[in-house]
Amino acid sequence: MAKQKKAKLMILLLMMMTLLLPVYSSVHATAPQKPFPQHSVYANGVIKPSHVTQAIMDQAVQAKWNAWKSAYLKQAGAGKYIVEYNDQGETVSEAHGYGMVLAVIMAGYDTNAKAYYDGMYQYYKEHPSENNPYLMAWKQNSSYQDIEGANSATDGDMDIAYSLLLADKQWGSDGAIPYLQEGISMINAIMDNDVNQAEWTLRLGDWATSGSYNTATRPSDYMLNHMKAFEAATGDARWTNVINKTYSIIQTIYANNSAATGLLPDFVVLKNGVYKPASAGFLEGPNDGYYYYNACRTPWRIATDYIVSGDTRALNLLTNLNSYIQTKTTNKPQNIRDGYKLSGSTLGSYNSGAFYAPFGVSAMTSSVNQAWLNKLWDHTVNSAPELYYEDSIRLFSMLVMSGNWWTP
């Protein structure tokens, strides 16, 4: 009888363990594996702000995330979230990509990060591009209806895809959303629709397949860190072609158009076999060929690849860029203006965070910029809030400057 009771007890214990196992697995799978802060090890020679402690930098990022989330991250129906990019309650895929990347990186500090992320994922899935369902329609109104063409923008697509790779490393892919497979599917769609495979250039979006738009490209989309992660995740060697061509275009524009400044234009076009700054009015306005509200992101996007991987192919440009902007502003971040011609003359009049914060990322490339980097960190942290675009770029720049950017 004692043996029977013992056997029954063992069976009962096994049944309880079986019931509890899925609960444990679920918790384990959703617990952040790379919680904020991460304090990544960057490439040899890369510097960070030296006048504040790591803890103070982490706290500054947390505070900026809290303010950003409160201002721009909004619920869009049951279980869905968007990033509002203007005061009309509209959103764009660029903003959505920013939100998805930020939510993954801030997980661990923000206990709601996964709910935000999954809600943004659900919204992305409900707004596919008409050209490829794995890409996102680029703009929706306050009623969450696609407007101005249900096609994609390359920068939004790339950030969303990158965020899915990050999400796989953060939470695993054995839950309700198979992050890794979704990321791979989206990366393949980017290759199919956002890449001109005759030139191996990044298109402006999946719509830009004819005329001069077919060979045009936008330097603020040059997320080389992303592209290297895409190749690693998919094993698709064609990404090496895109990476090499991207660096080649950077070097061409630098050599032919901005050797004294390192500035890149908002848009680049192919004319007579040579990549050149776009003419005025090419797509958005009179400053399409200058360093304006698209290209202001290039010091952040391009320098990040050097910071993470040590790839030196744009280092000469970044070195000249750092020297130019310090001289131009007499080493005062408050003197940075929102727009420059590639020759270095000033276009803008406003001290925009979309312009000064990315220079903090580019300053990380050399110890000679240490005092300048420290000033840029302080200016980025302490300046008053602006609008969605400026505040998003400031937060991303702070993540990189503080050592909290990581790759999948």
Short mmCIF file of C-alpha atoms in Angstrom, two decimals:
data_model
loop_
_atom_site.label_atom_id
_atom_site.label_comp_id
_atom_site.label_asym_id
_atom_site.label_seq_id
_atom_site.Cartn_x
_atom_site.Cartn_y
_atom_site.Cartn_z
CA MET A 1 0.00 0.00 0.00
CA ALA A 2 2.87 2.36 0.90
CA LYS A 3 4.44 1.68 -2.50
CA GLN A 4 1.15 2.49 -4.27
CA LYS A 5 0.81 5.78 -2.35
CA LYS A 6 4.41 6.63 -3.24
CA ALA A 7 3.80 5.85 -6.90
CA LYS A 8 0.64 7.99 -6.92
CA LEU A 9 2.54 10.84 -5.27
CA MET A 10 5.27 10.62 -7.91
CA ILE A 11 2.67 10.69 -10.68
CA LEU A 12 0.99 13.71 -9.08
CA LEU A 13 4.33 15.54 -8.84
CA LEU A 14 5.10 14.79 -12.49
CA MET A 15 1.68 16.08 -13.53
CA MET A 16 2.23 19.29 -11.56
CA MET A 17 5.66 19.78 -13.15
CA THR A 18 4.15 19.22 -16.59
CA LEU A 19 1.50 21.84 -15.93
CA LEU A 20 4.02 24.33 -14.59
CA LEU A 21 6.60 23.83 -17.35
CA PRO A 22 4.77 25.87 -20.03
CA VAL A 23 4.37 28.69 -17.52
CA TYR A 24 8.09 28.68 -16.78
CA SER A 25 8.98 28.45 -20.47
CA SER A 26 6.72 31.38 -21.31
CA VAL A 27 8.23 33.57 -18.60
CA HIS A 28 11.73 32.58 -19.60
CA ALA A 29 11.03 33.26 -23.27
CA THR A 30 9.61 36.74 -22.66
CA ALA A 31 12.09 37.92 -20.03
CA PRO A 32 14.54 40.37 -21.65
CA GLN A 33 17.81 38.68 -22.49
CA LYS A 34 19.60 41.97 -23.23
CA PRO A 35 17.96 44.41 -20.82
CA PHE A 36 18.79 48.09 -20.78
CA PRO A 37 21.48 49.22 -20.05
CA GLN A 38 23.82 47.11 -22.16
CA HIS A 39 27.15 49.03 -22.13
CA SER A 40 28.32 47.55 -25.41
CA VAL A 41 31.99 47.18 -26.28
CA TYR A 42 32.60 49.38 -29.31
CA ALA A 43 35.43 49.26 -31.85
CA ASN A 44 38.96 50.05 -30.73
CA GLY A 45 39.57 53.78 -30.39
CA VAL A 46 35.90 54.78 -30.12
CA ILE A 47 35.23 57.23 -27.30
CA LYS A 48 32.24 58.11 -25.13
CA PRO A 49 31.48 61.23 -23.09
CA SER A 50 34.15 61.38 -20.39
CA HIS A 51 32.84 64.09 -18.04
CA VAL A 52 29.84 62.14 -16.69
CA THR A 53 29.55 58.66 -15.24
CA GLN A 54 28.01 55.72 -17.04
CA ALA A 55 25.17 55.70 -14.52
CA ILE A 56 24.38 59.34 -15.23
CA MET A 57 24.36 58.66 -18.97
CA ASP A 58 22.03 55.68 -18.49
CA GLN A 59 19.68 57.78 -16.39
CA ALA A 60 19.65 60.51 -19.03
CA VAL A 61 18.65 57.97 -21.70
CA GLN A 62 15.91 56.61 -19.45
CA ALA A 63 14.54 60.09 -18.81
CA LYS A 64 14.60 60.90 -22.53
CA TRP A 65 12.81 57.64 -23.32
CA ASN A 66 10.13 58.40 -20.73
CA ALA A 67 9.54 61.84 -22.23
CA TRP A 68 9.58 60.51 -25.80
CA LYS A 69 7.16 57.71 -24.98
CA SER A 70 4.77 60.08 -23.22
CA ALA A 71 4.78 62.53 -26.12
CA TYR A 72 4.69 60.27 -29.16
CA LEU A 73 3.81 56.63 -28.41
CA LYS A 74 0.03 56.29 -28.65
CA GLN A 75 -2.46 53.45 -28.49
CA ALA A 76 -4.17 52.80 -31.81
CA GLY A 77 -6.95 50.43 -30.86
CA ALA A 78 -6.90 47.31 -28.71
CA GLY A 79 -3.36 46.03 -28.33
CA LYS A 80 -1.90 48.26 -31.05
CA TYR A 81 0.46 51.23 -30.87
CA ILE A 82 1.74 53.92 -33.22
CA VAL A 83 4.25 56.74 -33.05
CA GLU A 84 2.53 60.03 -33.84
CA TYR A 85 4.75 62.16 -36.02
CA ASN A 86 2.66 65.32 -36.14
CA ASP A 87 -0.11 67.11 -34.27
CA GLN A 88 -2.75 65.74 -36.67
CA GLY A 89 -2.32 62.29 -35.15
CA GLU A 90 -0.76 60.86 -38.31
CA THR A 91 2.07 58.37 -38.47
CA VAL A 92 4.67 57.23 -40.99
CA SER A 93 6.68 54.03 -41.30
CA GLU A 94 9.86 55.94 -40.44
CA ALA A 95 8.35 56.81 -37.05
CA HIS A 96 7.08 53.27 -36.64
CA GLY A 97 10.53 51.86 -37.24
CA TYR A 98 12.00 54.26 -34.70
CA GLY A 99 9.45 53.17 -32.12
CA MET A 100 10.02 49.46 -32.68
CA VAL A 101 13.80 49.73 -32.37
CA LEU A 102 13.56 51.91 -29.27
CA ALA A 103 11.08 49.59 -27.54
CA VAL A 104 13.38 46.58 -27.94
CA ILE A 105 16.44 48.43 -26.67
CA MET A 106 14.63 49.90 -23.65
CA ALA A 107 13.24 46.51 -22.57
CA GLY A 108 14.33 45.59 -19.09
CA TYR A 109 14.16 49.19 -17.94
CA ASP A 110 10.62 49.59 -19.31
CA THR A 111 8.46 46.68 -18.14
CA ASN A 112 5.88 47.46 -20.85
CA ALA A 113 8.39 47.38 -23.70
CA LYS A 114 7.28 44.03 -25.11
CA ALA A 115 3.61 45.05 -25.07
CA TYR A 116 4.52 48.25 -26.91
CA TYR A 117 6.65 46.35 -29.38
CA ASP A 118 4.09 43.64 -30.11
CA GLY A 119 1.40 46.30 -30.48
CA MET A 120 3.51 48.17 -33.02
CA TYR A 121 4.19 44.90 -34.81
CA GLN A 122 0.44 44.24 -35.07
CA TYR A 123 -0.12 47.71 -36.49
CA TYR A 124 2.67 47.21 -39.07
CA LYS A 125 1.08 43.93 -40.17
CA GLU A 126 -2.27 45.66 -40.68
CA HIS A 127 -0.71 48.21 -43.04
CA PRO A 128 1.18 46.32 -45.74
CA SER A 129 2.58 47.96 -48.84
CA GLU A 130 0.60 47.24 -51.98
CA ASN A 131 3.85 46.11 -53.62
CA ASN A 132 4.94 43.58 -51.02
CA PRO A 133 2.95 42.53 -47.92
CA TYR A 134 6.10 42.27 -45.81
CA LEU A 135 6.84 45.98 -46.31
CA MET A 136 4.87 48.75 -44.60
CA ALA A 137 2.64 51.34 -46.24
CA TRP A 138 4.45 54.54 -45.46
CA LYS A 139 1.73 56.86 -44.08
CA GLN A 140 -1.59 56.69 -42.21
CA ASN A 141 -3.98 59.38 -41.01
CA SER A 142 -5.51 59.78 -37.55
CA SER A 143 -8.16 57.19 -38.49
CA TYR A 144 -5.37 54.69 -39.27
CA GLN A 145 -6.17 54.69 -42.99
CA ASP A 146 -3.36 54.50 -45.54
CA ILE A 147 -2.93 57.83 -47.33
CA GLU A 148 -0.74 59.28 -50.08
CA GLY A 149 -0.08 55.90 -51.66
CA ALA A 150 0.06 52.51 -49.97
CA ASN A 151 3.69 51.95 -50.82
CA SER A 152 6.80 51.78 -48.68
CA ALA A 153 9.72 53.98 -47.63
CA THR A 154 13.07 52.25 -47.38
CA ASP A 155 14.14 53.74 -44.06
CA GLY A 156 10.99 52.59 -42.27
CA ASP A 157 11.28 49.13 -43.78
CA MET A 158 14.92 48.80 -42.73
CA ASP A 159 14.35 49.88 -39.13
CA ILE A 160 11.34 47.59 -38.70
CA ALA A 161 13.28 44.63 -40.09
CA TYR A 162 16.25 45.42 -37.87
CA SER A 163 13.96 45.67 -34.85
CA LEU A 164 12.66 42.16 -35.53
CA LEU A 165 16.20 40.79 -35.41
CA LEU A 166 16.73 42.64 -32.13
CA ALA A 167 13.42 41.32 -30.78
CA ASP A 168 14.52 37.76 -31.47
CA LYS A 169 17.65 38.33 -29.37
CA GLN A 170 15.68 40.14 -26.68
CA TRP A 171 12.69 37.82 -26.21
CA GLY A 172 13.25 34.78 -28.42
CA SER A 173 11.02 33.63 -31.28
CA ASP A 174 9.09 30.82 -29.63
CA GLY A 175 6.17 33.01 -28.55
CA ALA A 176 3.13 34.28 -30.43
CA ILE A 177 5.26 36.27 -32.88
CA PRO A 178 8.12 34.44 -34.64
CA TYR A 179 10.32 37.53 -34.66
CA LEU A 180 13.29 35.99 -36.45
CA GLN A 181 11.30 34.49 -39.31
CA GLU A 182 9.29 37.68 -39.69
CA GLY A 183 12.53 39.64 -39.80
CA ILE A 184 14.04 37.37 -42.43
CA SER A 185 10.88 37.61 -44.55
CA MET A 186 11.00 41.38 -44.34
CA ILE A 187 14.72 41.54 -45.15
CA ASN A 188 14.08 39.41 -48.24
CA ALA A 189 11.27 41.78 -49.24
CA ILE A 190 13.61 44.75 -48.83
CA MET A 191 16.11 43.05 -51.12
CA ASP A 192 13.38 42.30 -53.67
CA ASN A 193 11.63 45.68 -53.65
CA ASP A 194 13.75 48.36 -51.96
CA VAL A 195 17.06 47.46 -53.65
CA ASN A 196 17.87 48.23 -57.27
CA GLN A 197 19.69 45.01 -58.08
CA ALA A 198 21.03 46.35 -61.36
CA GLU A 199 22.96 49.04 -59.44
CA TRP A 200 22.96 47.48 -55.93
CA THR A 201 21.65 50.75 -54.51
CA LEU A 202 18.96 51.38 -51.94
CA ARG A 203 15.85 52.80 -53.56
CA LEU A 204 13.83 55.58 -51.95
CA GLY A 205 11.05 53.03 -51.46
CA ASP A 206 9.37 50.13 -53.22
CA TRP A 207 7.63 52.63 -55.51
CA ALA A 208 10.83 54.10 -57.00
CA THR A 209 11.24 51.76 -59.94
CA SER A 210 11.13 54.03 -63.01
CA GLY A 211 12.81 57.07 -64.49
CA SER A 212 15.38 58.98 -62.45
CA TYR A 213 13.83 57.66 -59.23
CA ASN A 214 14.92 54.13 -60.12
CA THR A 215 18.60 55.00 -59.68
CA ALA A 216 18.21 57.68 -57.00
CA THR A 217 19.19 56.96 -53.43
CA ARG A 218 19.01 58.72 -50.06
CA PRO A 219 22.12 58.87 -47.84
CA SER A 220 20.05 58.98 -44.64
CA ASP A 221 19.00 55.41 -45.53
CA TYR A 222 22.64 54.27 -45.41
CA MET A 223 22.20 52.07 -42.34
CA LEU A 224 25.30 49.99 -42.92
CA ASN A 225 25.07 48.46 -39.46
CA HIS A 226 21.60 47.21 -40.39
CA MET A 227 22.71 45.81 -43.74
CA LYS A 228 25.50 43.79 -42.16
CA ALA A 229 22.98 42.35 -39.70
CA PHE A 230 20.64 41.53 -42.60
CA GLU A 231 23.36 39.54 -44.33
CA ALA A 232 24.27 37.70 -41.12
CA ALA A 233 20.63 36.78 -40.47
CA THR A 234 19.79 35.60 -43.98
CA GLY A 235 23.10 34.39 -45.36
CA ASP A 236 22.28 36.43 -48.48
CA ALA A 237 25.64 37.54 -49.90
CA ARG A 238 23.91 40.11 -52.12
CA TRP A 239 23.92 42.43 -49.12
CA THR A 240 27.69 42.67 -49.53
CA ASN A 241 27.03 44.16 -52.97
CA VAL A 242 24.71 46.77 -51.45
CA ILE A 243 27.14 47.58 -48.63
CA ASN A 244 30.06 47.98 -51.04
CA LYS A 245 28.05 50.15 -53.42
CA THR A 246 26.80 52.29 -50.55
CA TYR A 247 30.31 52.99 -49.33
CA SER A 248 31.38 53.69 -52.92
CA ILE A 249 28.66 56.34 -53.29
CA ILE A 250 29.66 57.92 -49.97
CA GLN A 251 33.27 58.12 -51.14
CA THR A 252 32.28 59.52 -54.55
CA ILE A 253 30.13 62.33 -53.15
CA TYR A 254 32.81 63.13 -50.59
CA ALA A 255 35.60 63.27 -53.18
CA ASN A 256 33.67 65.22 -55.81
CA ASN A 257 31.34 67.45 -53.84
CA SER A 258 32.25 67.84 -50.16
CA ALA A 259 35.95 67.16 -49.62
CA ALA A 260 36.22 70.24 -47.39
CA THR A 261 33.22 69.40 -45.20
CA GLY A 262 32.26 65.71 -45.31
CA LEU A 263 28.62 66.73 -45.71
CA LEU A 264 26.25 64.54 -47.72
CA PRO A 265 23.09 65.66 -49.56
CA ASP A 266 19.49 64.73 -48.88
CA PHE A 267 19.27 62.85 -52.20
CA VAL A 268 21.75 61.40 -54.68
CA VAL A 269 21.06 60.77 -58.37
CA LEU A 270 22.94 58.92 -61.10
CA LYS A 271 23.86 61.23 -64.01
CA ASN A 272 26.04 60.11 -66.90
CA GLY A 273 27.35 57.22 -64.86
CA VAL A 274 28.34 59.36 -61.85
CA TYR A 275 26.53 59.74 -58.53
CA LYS A 276 25.82 63.40 -57.77
CA PRO A 277 23.73 65.51 -55.38
CA ALA A 278 20.16 65.86 -56.62
CA SER A 279 18.96 69.09 -58.19
CA ALA A 280 16.61 71.44 -56.37
CA GLY A 281 13.05 70.15 -56.40
CA PHE A 282 14.03 66.57 -57.16
CA LEU A 283 11.59 65.16 -54.58
CA GLU A 284 10.90 67.32 -51.55
CA GLY A 285 12.06 70.89 -52.14
CA PRO A 286 14.77 73.38 -53.02
CA ASN A 287 17.33 71.87 -50.63
CA ASP A 288 17.25 68.30 -52.01
CA GLY A 289 20.92 68.52 -53.02
CA TYR A 290 22.10 69.98 -49.71
CA TYR A 291 22.71 68.80 -46.15
CA TYR A 292 19.16 69.26 -44.91
CA TYR A 293 16.42 67.49 -42.93
CA ASN A 294 17.11 64.04 -44.41
CA ALA A 295 20.89 64.09 -44.54
CA CYS A 296 21.17 65.45 -40.99
CA ARG A 297 20.92 61.81 -39.90
CA THR A 298 24.01 60.67 -41.82
CA PRO A 299 26.60 61.38 -39.09
CA TRP A 300 24.58 59.08 -36.80
CA ARG A 301 23.78 56.37 -39.36
CA ILE A 302 27.20 56.16 -41.03
CA ALA A 303 29.35 56.64 -37.92
CA THR A 304 27.43 53.89 -36.13
CA ASP A 305 28.89 51.29 -38.47
CA TYR A 306 32.42 52.41 -37.67
CA ILE A 307 31.60 52.53 -33.96
CA VAL A 308 30.24 48.97 -33.96
CA SER A 309 32.33 47.21 -36.60
CA GLY A 310 35.44 49.35 -37.06
CA ASP A 311 34.83 49.59 -40.82
CA THR A 312 37.04 52.49 -41.92
CA ARG A 313 35.64 53.15 -45.39
CA ALA A 314 33.91 56.36 -44.32
CA LEU A 315 36.44 57.37 -41.66
CA ASN A 316 38.11 60.07 -43.77
CA LEU A 317 34.72 61.65 -44.43
CA LEU A 318 33.80 61.52 -40.74
CA THR A 319 37.17 62.99 -39.74
CA ASN A 320 36.71 65.95 -42.07
CA LEU A 321 33.08 66.31 -41.00
CA ASN A 322 34.09 66.57 -37.33
CA SER A 323 36.79 69.11 -38.11
CA TYR A 324 34.50 71.18 -40.32
CA ILE A 325 31.58 71.44 -37.89
CA GLN A 326 33.80 72.34 -34.94
CA THR A 327 35.46 75.13 -36.91
CA LYS A 328 32.15 76.29 -38.37
CA THR A 329 30.55 76.65 -34.95
CA THR A 330 33.64 77.76 -32.99
CA ASN A 331 33.20 74.60 -30.90
CA LYS A 332 29.74 75.59 -29.70
CA PRO A 333 26.91 73.08 -30.30
CA GLN A 334 24.37 75.89 -29.92
CA ASN A 335 25.79 77.41 -33.13
CA ILE A 336 24.90 74.37 -35.27
CA ARG A 337 22.18 75.29 -37.75
CA ASP A 338 19.53 73.27 -39.57
CA GLY A 339 20.98 73.15 -43.05
CA TYR A 340 24.24 73.59 -44.94
CA LYS A 341 25.38 73.61 -48.54
CA LEU A 342 27.91 70.87 -49.25
CA SER A 343 30.57 73.55 -49.65
CA GLY A 344 29.97 74.51 -46.01
CA SER A 345 27.95 77.70 -46.18
CA THR A 346 24.93 77.95 -43.87
CA LEU A 347 21.35 77.51 -45.06
CA GLY A 348 19.36 77.24 -41.86
CA SER A 349 18.79 79.47 -38.85
CA TYR A 350 17.52 77.09 -36.14
CA ASN A 351 19.55 75.03 -33.64
CA SER A 352 17.74 71.73 -34.29
CA GLY A 353 18.34 68.54 -32.34
CA ALA A 354 18.04 66.64 -35.61
CA PHE A 355 21.29 68.34 -36.62
CA TYR A 356 23.39 68.74 -33.48
CA ALA A 357 22.75 65.32 -31.87
CA PRO A 358 24.08 63.20 -34.78
CA PHE A 359 27.36 65.15 -34.67
CA GLY A 360 27.77 63.67 -31.19
CA VAL A 361 27.79 60.20 -32.73
CA SER A 362 30.32 61.14 -35.41
CA ALA A 363 32.54 62.74 -32.74
CA MET A 364 32.96 59.32 -31.11
CA THR A 365 35.30 58.22 -33.90
CA SER A 366 38.44 59.86 -32.45
CA SER A 367 39.84 60.93 -29.09
CA VAL A 368 40.75 64.32 -30.57
CA ASN A 369 37.02 65.10 -30.40
CA GLN A 370 36.66 64.38 -26.68
CA ALA A 371 35.91 67.93 -25.51
CA TRP A 372 33.55 68.45 -28.46
CA LEU A 373 31.73 65.19 -27.73
CA ASN A 374 31.29 66.18 -24.09
CA LYS A 375 29.72 69.48 -25.14
CA LEU A 376 27.43 67.77 -27.64
CA TRP A 377 26.29 65.26 -25.01
CA ASP A 378 25.38 68.06 -22.61
CA HIS A 379 23.59 70.06 -25.30
CA THR A 380 21.64 67.02 -26.48
CA VAL A 381 20.59 66.05 -22.96
CA ASN A 382 19.77 69.50 -21.64
CA SER A 383 18.10 71.28 -24.56
CA ALA A 384 14.33 71.72 -24.42
CA PRO A 385 12.04 69.16 -26.07
CA GLU A 386 11.24 69.82 -29.72
CA LEU A 387 9.06 67.76 -32.07
CA TYR A 388 8.85 64.04 -32.91
CA TYR A 389 11.65 64.05 -35.50
CA GLU A 390 14.17 66.02 -33.48
CA ASP A 391 13.41 64.22 -30.22
CA SER A 392 13.67 60.79 -31.87
CA ILE A 393 17.07 61.55 -33.37
CA ARG A 394 18.27 62.98 -30.06
CA LEU A 395 17.25 59.78 -28.24
CA PHE A 396 18.94 57.50 -30.79
CA SER A 397 22.10 59.61 -30.67
CA MET A 398 22.13 59.41 -26.87
CA LEU A 399 21.78 55.63 -27.01
CA VAL A 400 24.88 55.37 -29.19
CA MET A 401 26.87 58.02 -27.29
CA SER A 402 26.13 56.35 -23.93
CA GLY A 403 27.34 52.95 -25.14
CA ASN A 404 23.87 51.38 -25.19
CA TRP A 405 23.53 50.60 -28.89
CA TRP A 406 23.78 46.90 -29.63
CA THR A 407 23.47 44.68 -32.67
CA PRO A 408 21.77 41.31 -33.18
#
